[in-house]
C-alpha positions as semicolon CSV with decimal commas, in nm:
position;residue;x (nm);y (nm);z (nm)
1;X;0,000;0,000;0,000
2;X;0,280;0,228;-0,024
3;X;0,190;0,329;-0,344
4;X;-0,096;0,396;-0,269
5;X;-0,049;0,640;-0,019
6;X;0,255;0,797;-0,230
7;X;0,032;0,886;-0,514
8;X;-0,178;1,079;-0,305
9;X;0,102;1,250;-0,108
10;X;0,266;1,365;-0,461
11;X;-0,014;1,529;-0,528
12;X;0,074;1,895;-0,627
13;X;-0,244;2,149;-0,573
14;X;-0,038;2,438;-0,718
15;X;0,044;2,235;-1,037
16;X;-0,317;2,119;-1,062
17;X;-0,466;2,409;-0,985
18;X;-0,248;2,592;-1,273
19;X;-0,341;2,317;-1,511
20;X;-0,734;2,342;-1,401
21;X;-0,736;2,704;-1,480
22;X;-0,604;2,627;-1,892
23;X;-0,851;2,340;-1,890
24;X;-1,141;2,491;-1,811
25;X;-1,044;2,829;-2,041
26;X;-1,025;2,567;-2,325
27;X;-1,367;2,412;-2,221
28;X;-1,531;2,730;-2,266
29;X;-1,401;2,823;-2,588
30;X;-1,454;2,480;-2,733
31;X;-1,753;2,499;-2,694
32;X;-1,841;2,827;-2,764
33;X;-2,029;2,967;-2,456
34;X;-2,015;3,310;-2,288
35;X;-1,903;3,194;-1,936
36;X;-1,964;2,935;-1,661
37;X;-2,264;2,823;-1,457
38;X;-2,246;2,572;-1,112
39;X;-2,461;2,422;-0,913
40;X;-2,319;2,612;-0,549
41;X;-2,416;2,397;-0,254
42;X;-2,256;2,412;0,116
43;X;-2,001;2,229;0,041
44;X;-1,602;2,191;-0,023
45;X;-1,655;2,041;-0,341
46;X;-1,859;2,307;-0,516
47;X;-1,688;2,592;-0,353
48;X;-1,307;2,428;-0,462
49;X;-1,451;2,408;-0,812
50;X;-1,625;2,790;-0,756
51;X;-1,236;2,913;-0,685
52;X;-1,082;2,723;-1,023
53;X;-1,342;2,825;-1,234
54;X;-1,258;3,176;-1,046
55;X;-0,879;3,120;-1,125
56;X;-0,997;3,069;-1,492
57;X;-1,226;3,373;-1,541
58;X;-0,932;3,604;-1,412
59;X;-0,880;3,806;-1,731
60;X;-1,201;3,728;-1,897
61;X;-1,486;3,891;-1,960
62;X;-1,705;3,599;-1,971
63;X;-1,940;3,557;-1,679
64;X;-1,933;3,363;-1,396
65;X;-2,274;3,214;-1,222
66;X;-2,342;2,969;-0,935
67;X;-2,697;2,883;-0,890
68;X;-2,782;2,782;-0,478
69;X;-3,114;2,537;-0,505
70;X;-3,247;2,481;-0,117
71;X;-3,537;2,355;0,058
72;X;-3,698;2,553;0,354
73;X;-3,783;2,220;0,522
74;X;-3,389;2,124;0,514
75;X;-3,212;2,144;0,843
76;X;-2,857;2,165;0,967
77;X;-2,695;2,214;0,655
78;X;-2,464;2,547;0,605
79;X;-2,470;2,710;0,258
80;X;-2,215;2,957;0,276
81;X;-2,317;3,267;0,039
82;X;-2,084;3,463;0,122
83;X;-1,807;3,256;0,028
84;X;-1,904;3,227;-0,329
85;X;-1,960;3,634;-0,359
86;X;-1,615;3,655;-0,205
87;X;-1,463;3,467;-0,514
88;X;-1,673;3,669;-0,765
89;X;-1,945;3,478;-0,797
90;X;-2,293;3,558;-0,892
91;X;-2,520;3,382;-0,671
92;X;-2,807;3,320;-0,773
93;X;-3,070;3,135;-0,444
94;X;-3,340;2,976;-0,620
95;X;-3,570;2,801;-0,334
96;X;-3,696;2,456;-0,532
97;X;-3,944;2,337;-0,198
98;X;-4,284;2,386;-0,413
99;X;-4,150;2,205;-0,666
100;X;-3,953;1,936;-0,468
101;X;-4,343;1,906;-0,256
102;X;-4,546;1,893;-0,612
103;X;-4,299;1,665;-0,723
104;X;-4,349;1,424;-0,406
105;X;-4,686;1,398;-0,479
106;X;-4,662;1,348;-0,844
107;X;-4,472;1,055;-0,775
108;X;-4,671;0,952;-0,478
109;X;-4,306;0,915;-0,260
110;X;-4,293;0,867;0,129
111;X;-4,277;1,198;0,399
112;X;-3,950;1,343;0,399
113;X;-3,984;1,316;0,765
114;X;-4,023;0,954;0,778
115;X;-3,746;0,910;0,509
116;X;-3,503;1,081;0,724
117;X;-3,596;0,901;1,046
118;X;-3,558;0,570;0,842
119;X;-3,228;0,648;0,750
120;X;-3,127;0,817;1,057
121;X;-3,232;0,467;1,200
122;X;-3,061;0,268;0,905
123;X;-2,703;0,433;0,971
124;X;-2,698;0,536;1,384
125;X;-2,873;0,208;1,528
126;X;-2,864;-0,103;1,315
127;X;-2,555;-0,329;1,325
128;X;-2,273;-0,242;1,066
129;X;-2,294;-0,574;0,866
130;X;-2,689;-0,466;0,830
131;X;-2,650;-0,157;0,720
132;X;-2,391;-0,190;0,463
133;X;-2,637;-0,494;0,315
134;X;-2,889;-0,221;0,298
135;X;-2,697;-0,005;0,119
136;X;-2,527;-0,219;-0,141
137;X;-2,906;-0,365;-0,218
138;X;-3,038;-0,004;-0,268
139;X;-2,674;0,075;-0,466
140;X;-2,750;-0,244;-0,677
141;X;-3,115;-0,186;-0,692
142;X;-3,204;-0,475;-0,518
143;X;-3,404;-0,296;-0,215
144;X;-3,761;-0,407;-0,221
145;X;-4,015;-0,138;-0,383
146;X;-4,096;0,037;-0,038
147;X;-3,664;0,111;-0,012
148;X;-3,623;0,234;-0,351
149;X;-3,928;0,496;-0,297
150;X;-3,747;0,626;0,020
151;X;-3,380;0,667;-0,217
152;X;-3,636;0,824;-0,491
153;X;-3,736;1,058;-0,224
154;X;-3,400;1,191;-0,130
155;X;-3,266;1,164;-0,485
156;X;-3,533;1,431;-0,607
157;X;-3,333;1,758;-0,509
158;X;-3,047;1,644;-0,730
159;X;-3,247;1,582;-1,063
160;X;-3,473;1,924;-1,029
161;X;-3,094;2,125;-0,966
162;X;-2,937;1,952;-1,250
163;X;-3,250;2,051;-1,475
164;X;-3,305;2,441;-1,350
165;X;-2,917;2,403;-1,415
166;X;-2,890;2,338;-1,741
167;X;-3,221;2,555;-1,843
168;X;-2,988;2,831;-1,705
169;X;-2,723;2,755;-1,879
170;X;-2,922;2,706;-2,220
171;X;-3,085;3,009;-2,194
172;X;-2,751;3,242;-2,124
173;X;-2,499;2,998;-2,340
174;X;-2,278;2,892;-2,037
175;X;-2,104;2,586;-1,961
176;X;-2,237;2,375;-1,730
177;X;-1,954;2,252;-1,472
178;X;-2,043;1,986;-1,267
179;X;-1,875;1,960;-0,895
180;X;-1,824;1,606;-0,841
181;X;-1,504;1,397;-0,691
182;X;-1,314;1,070;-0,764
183;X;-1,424;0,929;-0,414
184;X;-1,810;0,958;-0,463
185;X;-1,778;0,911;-0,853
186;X;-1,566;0,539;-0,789
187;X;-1,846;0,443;-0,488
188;X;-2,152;0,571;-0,695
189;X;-2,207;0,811;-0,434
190;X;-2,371;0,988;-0,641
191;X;-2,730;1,089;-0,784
192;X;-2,734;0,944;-1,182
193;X;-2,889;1,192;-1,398
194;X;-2,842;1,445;-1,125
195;X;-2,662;1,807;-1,001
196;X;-2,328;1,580;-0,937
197;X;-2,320;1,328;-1,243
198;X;-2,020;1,448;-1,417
199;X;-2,201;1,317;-1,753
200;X;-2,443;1,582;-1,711
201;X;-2,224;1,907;-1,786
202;X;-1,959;1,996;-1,961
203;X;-1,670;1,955;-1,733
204;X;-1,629;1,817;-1,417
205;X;-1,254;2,022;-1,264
206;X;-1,242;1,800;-0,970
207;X;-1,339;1,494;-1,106
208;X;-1,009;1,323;-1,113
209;X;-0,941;1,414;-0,708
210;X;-1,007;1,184;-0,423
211;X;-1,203;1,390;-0,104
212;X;-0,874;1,447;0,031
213;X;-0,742;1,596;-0,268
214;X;-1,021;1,852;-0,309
215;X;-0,944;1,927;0,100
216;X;-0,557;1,990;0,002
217;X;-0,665;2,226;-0,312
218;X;-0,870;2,426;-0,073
219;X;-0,626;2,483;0,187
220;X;-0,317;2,566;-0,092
221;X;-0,675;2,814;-0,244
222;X;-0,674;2,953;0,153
223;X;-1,092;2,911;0,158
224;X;-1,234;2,961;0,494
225;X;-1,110;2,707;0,764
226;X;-1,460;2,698;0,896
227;X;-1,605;2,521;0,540
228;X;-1,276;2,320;0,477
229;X;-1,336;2,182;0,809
230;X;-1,716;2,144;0,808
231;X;-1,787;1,739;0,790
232;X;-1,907;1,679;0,417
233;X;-2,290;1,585;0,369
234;X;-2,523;1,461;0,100
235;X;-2,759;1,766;0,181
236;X;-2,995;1,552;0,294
237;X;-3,042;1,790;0,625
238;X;-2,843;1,645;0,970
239;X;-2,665;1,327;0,745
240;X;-2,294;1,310;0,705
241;X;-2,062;1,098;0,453
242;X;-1,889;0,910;0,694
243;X;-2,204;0,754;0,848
244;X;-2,247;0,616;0,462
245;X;-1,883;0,571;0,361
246;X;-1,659;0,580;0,658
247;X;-1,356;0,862;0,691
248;X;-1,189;1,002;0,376
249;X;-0,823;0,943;0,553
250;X;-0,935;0,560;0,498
251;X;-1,149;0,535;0,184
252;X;-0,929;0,767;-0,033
253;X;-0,604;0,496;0,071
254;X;-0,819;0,195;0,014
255;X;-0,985;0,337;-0,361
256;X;-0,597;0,408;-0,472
257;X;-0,524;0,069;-0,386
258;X;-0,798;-0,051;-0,589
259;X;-0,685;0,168;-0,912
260;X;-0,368;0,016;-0,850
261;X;-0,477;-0,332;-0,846
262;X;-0,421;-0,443;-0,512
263;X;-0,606;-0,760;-0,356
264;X;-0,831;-0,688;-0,112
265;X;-0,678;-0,867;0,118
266;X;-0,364;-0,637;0,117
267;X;-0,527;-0,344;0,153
268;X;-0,705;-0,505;0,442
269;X;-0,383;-0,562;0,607
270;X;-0,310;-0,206;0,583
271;X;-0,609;-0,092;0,670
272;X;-0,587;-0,316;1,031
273;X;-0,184;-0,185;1,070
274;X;-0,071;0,128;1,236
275;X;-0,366;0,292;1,363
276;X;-0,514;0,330;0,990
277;X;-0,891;0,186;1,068
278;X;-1,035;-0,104;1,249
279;X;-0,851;-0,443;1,362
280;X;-0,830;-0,714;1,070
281;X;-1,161;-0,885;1,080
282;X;-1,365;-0,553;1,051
283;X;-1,103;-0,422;0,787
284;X;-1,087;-0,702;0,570
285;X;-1,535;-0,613;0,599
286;X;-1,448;-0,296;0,564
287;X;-1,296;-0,311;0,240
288;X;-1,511;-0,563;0,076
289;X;-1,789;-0,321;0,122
290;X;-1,598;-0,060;-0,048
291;X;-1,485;-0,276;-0,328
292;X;-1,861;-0,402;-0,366
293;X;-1,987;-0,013;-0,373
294;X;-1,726;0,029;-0,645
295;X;-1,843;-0,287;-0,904
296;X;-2,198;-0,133;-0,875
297;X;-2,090;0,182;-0,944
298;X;-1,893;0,045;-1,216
299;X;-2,183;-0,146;-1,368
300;X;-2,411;0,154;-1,394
């Protein structure tokens, strides 16, 4: 596993970040548009890709536009305006609840209430093995009926953002940059067809970055300490990514050793050595799980 963890400690933000800022100058005059448009959540992800597409506007005249989509019946999740306008940004808040509640009943999907207690329930009190067989069935699409209407539910935001995005974009002639990672892309911890589906836009900066990556280009970018250090969410309102995937300082490791071909049961071994993770039975679980999130995300 020493590869591993030497290809993400040679990382170089400053070289990437330099490169970032040609690529996505080139994106926009490939395809002919006027500027940039992003879907701006709370997040480190969208606001590291709001600072390189920042970086690549310096100079330019074209126009640069994040659009914030939020609920009103969301809680606990930080959005941050002010750290976009800081870069230059031109928020745009566009609430999406009537829609997201019209929508609900279009599709006659559960309460949000209930949705989040289920999960809530899923992630905090059932035993590990369970949950991880609930979320590789509902990954594979294997849940019964009554599970896949509760992921519908909390998949909706994603697919009305990704479609007000990309009216925006149509009707102004701006490139539609989508704000996803390596991590979530490899694990399919993602929404297909949705806000962070890097097939959905025209260029995805980040895409090629594990979490920790993104974390390292933020710090070298100096964004606020506060958001670097907020703990990353799906936006589902009081949910956090490590309840789903477990710490990025472990999966990031363990993905790299998959890209470079390493047996499961070596990375398990490293996983179980030197403080890293858990002890070897759980770690050798551990990455199974990960490795079986990957092949379904794979398959899609």
């Amino acid at each position: 596993m020493e590869a591993a963890e030497e290809s993400l400690a040679r990382f170089d933000p400053a070289e990437f970040v330099l490169s970032c800022r040609k690529y996505l100058r080139s994106v926009v005059k490939n395809n002919t548009k006027n500027g940039i448009v992003f879907g701006a959540s709370g997040g480190i992800d969208s606001l590291v890709t709001a600072a390189l597409c920042a970086r690549a506007k310096d100079g330019m005249e074209w126009p640069l536009a994040g659009v914030q989509m939020t609920d009103s019946r969301i809680r606990g999740e930080n959005y941050h305006p002010g750290a976009y306008r800081n870069l230059g940004v031109k928020l745009i808040q566009e609430d999406i609840t009537g829609e997201a509640v019209q929508q609900e009943k279009d599709f006659h999907l559960p309460s949000r209430r209930v949705t989040l207690f289920f999960m809530k329930l899923v992630l905090r009190q059932l035993p590990v093995r369970v949950r991880r067989w609930l979320i590789l069935q509902i990954k594979s699409g294997s849940a019964p009926r009554w599970g896949m209407k509760h992921l519908e539910l909390l998949t909706l935001h994603h697919r009305i953002r990704i479609a007000r995005l990309k009216a925006f974009a149509a009707e102004r002639g701006l490139v539609v940059v989508i704000c996803a990672n390596r991590t979530e892309t490899m694990l399919g911890y993602f929404v297909e067809q949705g806000v962070d589906d890097t097939r959905m836009g025209d260029a995805a900066p980040i895409a090629g970055l594990y979490k920790t990556q993104v974390i390292a280009v933020a710090r070298y970018l100096g964004l606020p300490a506060e958001i670097i250090a907020q703990r990353p969410s799906p936006g589902f309102g009081g949910i956090y990514d490590e309840e789903i995937l477990g710490p990025y300082e472990l999966v990031d490791p363990i993905l790299a050793g998959f890209d470079l071909g390493y047996s499961n049961e070596k990375i398990a071994r490293w996983a179980a050595s030197g403080g890293h993770g858990p002890g070897p039975p759980e770690a050798a679980r551990y990455v199974r799980f990960l490795r079986a999130l990957s092949r379904c995300a794979a398959q899609k």
